[in-house]
mmCIF file of C-alpha atoms and ligand atoms in Angstrom:
data_model
loop_
_atom_site.group_PDB
_atom_site.id
_atom_site.type_symbol
_atom_site.label_atom_id
_atom_site.label_comp_id
_atom_site.label_asym_id
_atom_site.label_seq_id
_atom_site.Cartn_x
_atom_site.Cartn_y
_atom_site.Cartn_z
ATOM 1 C CA UNK A 1 -21.589 23.259 20.680
ATOM 2 C CA UNK A 2 -19.728 21.133 23.188
ATOM 3 C CA UNK A 3 -18.416 17.809 21.767
ATOM 4 C CA UNK A 4 -19.813 15.364 24.332
ATOM 5 C CA UNK A 5 -17.555 12.501 23.208
ATOM 6 C CA UNK A 6 -14.598 14.501 24.423
ATOM 7 C CA UNK A 7 -15.906 14.619 27.979
ATOM 8 C CA UNK A 8 -14.551 11.748 30.071
ATOM 9 C CA UNK A 9 -15.896 11.288 33.583
ATOM 10 C CA UNK A 10 -13.806 9.261 36.015
ATOM 11 C CA UNK A 11 -15.328 8.238 39.349
ATOM 12 C CA UNK A 12 -14.401 5.876 42.117
ATOM 13 C CA UNK A 13 -14.514 5.734 45.891
ATOM 14 C CA UNK A 14 -12.216 8.001 47.868
ATOM 15 C CA UNK A 15 -8.847 6.229 48.145
ATOM 16 C CA UNK A 16 -9.334 4.006 45.045
ATOM 17 C CA UNK A 17 -6.359 5.696 43.398
ATOM 18 C CA UNK A 18 -8.271 7.502 40.644
ATOM 19 C CA UNK A 19 -6.139 10.656 40.901
ATOM 20 C CA UNK A 20 -2.975 8.589 40.353
ATOM 21 C CA UNK A 21 -4.565 6.723 37.447
ATOM 22 C CA UNK A 22 -5.530 10.018 35.817
ATOM 23 C CA UNK A 23 -2.042 11.409 36.448
ATOM 24 C CA UNK A 24 -0.626 8.471 34.462
ATOM 25 C CA UNK A 25 -3.271 8.959 31.784
ATOM 26 C CA UNK A 26 -2.292 12.629 31.387
ATOM 27 C CA UNK A 27 1.334 11.544 30.961
ATOM 28 C CA UNK A 28 0.278 8.991 28.309
ATOM 29 C CA UNK A 29 -1.916 11.302 26.257
ATOM 30 C CA UNK A 30 -1.116 14.793 25.074
ATOM 31 C CA UNK A 31 -4.744 15.350 24.117
ATOM 32 C CA UNK A 32 -6.016 14.793 27.687
ATOM 33 C CA UNK A 33 -6.552 17.743 30.023
ATOM 34 C CA UNK A 34 -7.879 17.741 33.563
ATOM 35 C CA UNK A 35 -10.868 19.833 34.579
ATOM 36 C CA UNK A 36 -10.215 21.646 37.866
ATOM 37 C CA UNK A 37 -13.302 21.693 40.103
ATOM 38 C CA UNK A 38 -14.541 24.199 42.658
ATOM 39 C CA UNK A 39 -14.921 23.071 46.257
ATOM 40 C CA UNK A 40 -15.734 24.444 49.683
ATOM 41 C CA UNK A 41 -13.440 21.811 51.264
ATOM 42 C CA UNK A 42 -10.407 23.394 52.908
ATOM 43 C CA UNK A 43 -7.152 22.732 51.027
ATOM 44 C CA UNK A 44 -5.008 19.813 52.204
ATOM 45 C CA UNK A 45 -1.324 20.398 52.743
ATOM 46 C CA UNK A 46 0.362 20.826 49.316
ATOM 47 C CA UNK A 47 -2.909 21.509 47.501
ATOM 48 C CA UNK A 48 -2.727 24.596 45.327
ATOM 49 C CA UNK A 49 -5.568 26.913 44.262
ATOM 50 C CA UNK A 50 -6.299 26.469 40.555
ATOM 51 C CA UNK A 51 -4.183 23.306 40.302
ATOM 52 C CA UNK A 52 -6.036 20.859 42.553
ATOM 53 C CA UNK A 53 -9.221 22.843 43.087
ATOM 54 C CA UNK A 54 -10.603 26.362 43.120
ATOM 55 C CA UNK A 55 -11.149 26.614 46.877
ATOM 56 C CA UNK A 56 -14.185 28.808 47.548
ATOM 57 C CA UNK A 57 -16.322 29.873 50.484
ATOM 58 C CA UNK A 58 -19.887 28.520 50.520
ATOM 59 C CA UNK A 59 -21.395 31.904 49.599
ATOM 60 C CA UNK A 60 -19.112 32.345 46.590
ATOM 61 C CA UNK A 61 -19.760 28.734 45.513
ATOM 62 C CA UNK A 62 -23.550 29.166 45.719
ATOM 63 C CA UNK A 63 -23.348 32.509 43.923
ATOM 64 C CA UNK A 64 -21.654 30.739 40.993
ATOM 65 C CA UNK A 65 -24.358 28.054 41.067
ATOM 66 C CA UNK A 66 -27.071 30.728 40.941
ATOM 67 C CA UNK A 67 -25.287 32.334 37.989
ATOM 68 C CA UNK A 68 -25.442 28.949 36.142
ATOM 69 C CA UNK A 69 -21.673 28.718 36.093
ATOM 70 C CA UNK A 70 -21.538 25.055 37.219
ATOM 71 C CA UNK A 71 -22.147 22.134 34.878
ATOM 72 C CA UNK A 72 -23.073 20.093 37.955
ATOM 73 C CA UNK A 73 -22.470 20.289 41.676
ATOM 74 C CA UNK A 74 -23.090 18.160 44.711
ATOM 75 C CA UNK A 75 -22.510 17.899 48.441
ATOM 76 C CA UNK A 76 -20.032 15.192 49.449
ATOM 77 C CA UNK A 77 -19.002 14.449 53.051
ATOM 78 C CA UNK A 78 -20.230 17.883 54.147
ATOM 79 C CA UNK A 79 -18.551 19.951 51.423
ATOM 80 C CA UNK A 80 -19.715 21.260 48.054
ATOM 81 C CA UNK A 81 -17.949 20.227 44.832
ATOM 82 C CA UNK A 82 -18.765 21.441 41.326
ATOM 83 C CA UNK A 83 -17.524 21.527 37.732
ATOM 84 C CA UNK A 84 -17.109 25.089 36.423
ATOM 85 C CA UNK A 85 -18.454 25.527 32.870
ATOM 86 C CA UNK A 86 -15.917 28.195 31.856
ATOM 87 C CA UNK A 87 -13.099 25.770 32.704
ATOM 88 C CA UNK A 88 -14.575 23.153 30.352
ATOM 89 C CA UNK A 89 -15.175 25.620 27.548
ATOM 90 C CA UNK A 90 -11.600 26.868 27.801
ATOM 91 C CA UNK A 91 -10.098 23.357 27.721
ATOM 92 C CA UNK A 92 -12.494 21.590 25.354
ATOM 93 C CA UNK A 93 -11.006 22.981 22.144
ATOM 94 C CA UNK A 94 -9.525 21.302 19.068
ATOM 95 C CA UNK A 95 -8.821 17.609 19.603
ATOM 96 C CA UNK A 96 -8.563 17.902 23.399
ATOM 97 C CA UNK A 97 -10.420 15.557 25.665
ATOM 98 C CA UNK A 98 -11.256 16.759 29.173
ATOM 99 C CA UNK A 99 -11.229 14.476 32.206
ATOM 100 C CA UNK A 100 -13.618 15.181 35.088
ATOM 101 C CA UNK A 101 -12.774 13.352 38.312
ATOM 102 C CA UNK A 102 -16.106 13.545 40.089
ATOM 103 C CA UNK A 103 -18.290 11.478 42.408
ATOM 104 C CA UNK A 104 -21.303 9.402 41.421
ATOM 105 C CA UNK A 105 -24.090 11.999 41.693
ATOM 106 C CA UNK A 106 -22.088 14.431 39.577
ATOM 107 C CA UNK A 107 -21.331 11.695 37.031
ATOM 108 C CA UNK A 108 -25.031 10.856 36.723
ATOM 109 C CA UNK A 109 -25.850 14.529 36.188
ATOM 110 C CA UNK A 110 -23.208 14.877 33.468
ATOM 111 C CA UNK A 111 -24.455 11.680 31.759
ATOM 112 C CA UNK A 112 -28.061 12.928 31.818
ATOM 113 C CA UNK A 113 -27.044 16.256 30.342
ATOM 114 C CA UNK A 114 -24.469 14.790 27.919
ATOM 115 C CA UNK A 115 -25.453 11.180 27.065
ATOM 116 C CA UNK A 116 -22.502 10.741 24.682
ATOM 117 C CA UNK A 117 -19.945 11.537 27.364
ATOM 118 C CA UNK A 118 -17.885 8.569 28.566
ATOM 119 C CA UNK A 119 -18.233 7.560 32.230
ATOM 120 C CA UNK A 120 -15.662 5.210 33.750
ATOM 121 C CA UNK A 121 -15.650 3.865 37.300
ATOM 122 C CA UNK A 122 -12.372 2.910 38.986
ATOM 123 C CA UNK A 123 -12.983 -0.034 41.324
ATOM 124 C CA UNK A 124 -10.689 -0.640 44.297
ATOM 125 C CA UNK A 125 -9.475 -4.254 44.668
ATOM 126 C CA UNK A 126 -11.516 -4.433 47.930
ATOM 127 C CA UNK A 127 -13.066 -2.205 50.613
ATOM 128 C CA UNK A 128 -10.272 -3.331 52.932
ATOM 129 C CA UNK A 129 -7.664 -2.107 50.411
ATOM 130 C CA UNK A 130 -9.541 1.180 50.324
ATOM 131 C CA UNK A 131 -9.441 1.543 54.104
ATOM 132 C CA UNK A 132 -5.698 0.818 54.093
ATOM 133 C CA UNK A 133 -5.038 3.388 51.366
ATOM 134 C CA UNK A 134 -7.042 6.063 53.181
ATOM 135 C CA UNK A 135 -5.166 5.373 56.419
ATOM 136 C CA UNK A 136 -1.794 5.395 54.600
ATOM 137 C CA UNK A 137 -2.697 8.647 52.809
ATOM 138 C CA UNK A 138 -3.081 10.302 56.183
ATOM 139 C CA UNK A 139 -5.060 13.291 54.893
ATOM 140 C CA UNK A 140 -8.335 12.518 56.714
ATOM 141 C CA UNK A 141 -9.249 11.978 60.351
ATOM 142 C CA UNK A 142 -10.540 8.581 61.495
ATOM 143 C CA UNK A 143 -14.091 9.937 61.494
ATOM 144 C CA UNK A 144 -13.651 11.344 57.996
ATOM 145 C CA UNK A 145 -12.290 7.988 56.767
ATOM 146 C CA UNK A 146 -15.359 6.155 58.119
ATOM 147 C CA UNK A 147 -17.607 8.710 56.402
ATOM 148 C CA UNK A 148 -15.768 8.165 53.105
ATOM 149 C CA UNK A 149 -15.915 4.349 53.442
ATOM 150 C CA UNK A 150 -19.669 4.481 54.009
ATOM 151 C CA UNK A 151 -20.009 6.618 50.864
ATOM 152 C CA UNK A 152 -17.729 4.153 48.989
ATOM 153 C CA UNK A 153 -20.031 1.290 49.910
ATOM 154 C CA UNK A 154 -22.983 3.195 48.410
ATOM 155 C CA UNK A 155 -20.985 4.288 45.355
ATOM 156 C CA UNK A 156 -19.972 0.709 44.509
ATOM 157 C CA UNK A 157 -23.663 -0.120 44.128
ATOM 158 C CA UNK A 158 -23.988 2.501 41.386
ATOM 159 C CA UNK A 159 -21.558 0.835 38.999
ATOM 160 C CA UNK A 160 -24.287 0.084 36.470
ATOM 161 C CA UNK A 161 -24.654 3.798 35.664
ATOM 162 C CA UNK A 162 -21.185 3.718 34.129
ATOM 163 C CA UNK A 163 -20.143 2.795 30.588
ATOM 164 C CA UNK A 164 -17.051 0.942 31.835
ATOM 165 C CA UNK A 165 -15.396 -0.059 35.085
ATOM 166 C CA UNK A 166 -11.744 -0.932 35.676
ATOM 167 C CA UNK A 167 -10.287 -2.618 38.760
ATOM 168 C CA UNK A 168 -7.282 -0.649 39.948
ATOM 169 C CA UNK A 169 -4.739 -3.327 40.856
ATOM 170 C CA UNK A 170 -1.975 -1.352 39.210
ATOM 171 C CA UNK A 171 -2.314 2.366 38.426
ATOM 172 C CA UNK A 172 -0.161 2.285 35.263
ATOM 173 C CA UNK A 173 -2.058 -0.662 33.761
ATOM 174 C CA UNK A 174 -5.332 0.926 34.786
ATOM 175 C CA UNK A 175 -4.344 4.175 33.016
ATOM 176 C CA UNK A 176 -3.426 2.242 29.864
ATOM 177 C CA UNK A 177 -6.777 0.473 29.885
ATOM 178 C CA UNK A 178 -8.534 3.798 30.425
ATOM 179 C CA UNK A 179 -6.691 5.240 27.442
ATOM 180 C CA UNK A 180 -7.766 2.274 25.268
ATOM 181 C CA UNK A 181 -11.358 2.706 26.419
ATOM 182 C CA UNK A 182 -11.246 6.396 25.477
ATOM 183 C CA UNK A 183 -10.039 5.473 21.967
ATOM 184 C CA UNK A 184 -12.695 2.759 21.650
ATOM 185 C CA UNK A 185 -15.362 5.238 22.703
ATOM 186 C CA UNK A 186 -14.267 7.886 20.208
ATOM 187 C CA UNK A 187 -14.110 5.306 17.389
ATOM 188 C CA UNK A 188 -17.441 3.749 18.320
ATOM 189 C CA UNK A 189 -19.129 7.131 18.266
ATOM 190 C CA UNK A 190 -17.424 8.073 15.012
ATOM 191 C CA UNK A 191 -18.577 4.800 13.465
ATOM 192 C CA UNK A 192 -22.145 5.534 14.590
ATOM 193 C CA UNK A 193 -21.981 9.066 13.233
ATOM 194 C CA UNK A 194 -20.849 7.722 9.838
ATOM 195 C CA UNK A 195 -24.063 5.688 9.443
HETATM 196 P P1 5GP B 201 -11.691 14.995 47.704
HETATM 197 O O1 5GP B 201 -12.183 15.749 48.896
HETATM 198 O O2 5GP B 201 -11.115 13.656 48.103
HETATM 199 O O3 5GP B 201 -10.744 15.809 46.855
HETATM 200 O O4 5GP B 201 -12.952 14.692 46.766
HETATM 201 C C1 5GP B 201 -14.084 14.062 47.280
HETATM 202 C C2 5GP B 201 -14.947 13.546 46.148
HETATM 203 O O5 5GP B 201 -15.483 14.656 45.395
HETATM 204 C C3 5GP B 201 -14.179 12.686 45.137
HETATM 205 O O6 5GP B 201 -14.978 11.561 44.810
HETATM 206 C C4 5GP B 201 -14.032 13.596 43.949
HETATM 207 O O7 5GP B 201 -13.931 12.866 42.740
HETATM 208 C C5 5GP B 201 -15.324 14.380 44.014
HETATM 209 N N1 5GP B 201 -15.303 15.618 43.246
HETATM 210 C C6 5GP B 201 -14.254 16.432 43.000
HETATM 211 N N2 5GP B 201 -14.628 17.453 42.223
HETATM 212 C C7 5GP B 201 -15.944 17.282 41.958
HETATM 213 C C8 5GP B 201 -16.901 18.006 41.170
HETATM 214 O O8 5GP B 201 -16.623 19.029 40.547
HETATM 215 N N3 5GP B 201 -18.166 17.530 41.148
HETATM 216 C C9 5GP B 201 -18.528 16.401 41.813
HETATM 217 N N4 5GP B 201 -19.792 16.009 41.702
HETATM 218 N N5 5GP B 201 -17.654 15.690 42.551
HETATM 219 C C10 5GP B 201 -16.378 16.121 42.611
#
């Protein structure tokens, strides 16, 4: 049986800095492991198969969906993204907690399936800051950036589905707060289980 309390979902609009926050979190906590997702998006420069994503063709991705090998999956900005179950089962052992960095639809699906999982939303300081970060990042075309900003606008309206939200003014502080929230969540659940 999967321990739902050890599943931590982190979402936030593209460019909000959630990957950097999670990178700091992983450095802070030995018990935290990152779940690597599958995607049909082509790899960006420097992205490595099995480290950043499992890059798959659409047919292979959908085959895995039909074989019930994805915990959840969704289409985002024209590409498919999904959480492989075998990856979770392999990492969710002992005291480990597993971090899923996924978008809002995926987060809602995980929460419905695993109500005791912890869902945290990373909020950018402003939409303008988001635009600047996406431009600075330089990994998307102008059209792609506009697409992602429109999605961000929608995603920010879904904050109430999350257990916590943190404004990312500073990635290190944000990671520390996330780590505290994870501890609070584990303790809260333990306290409830003791009743
Ligand atoms: P990117 O193309 O920038 O790597 O990711 C685009 C969006 O897809 C991000 O919000 C990211 O968190 C989300 N994402 C990555 N992996 C998954 C996944 O397995 N499932 C879902 N639902 N979203 C994902």
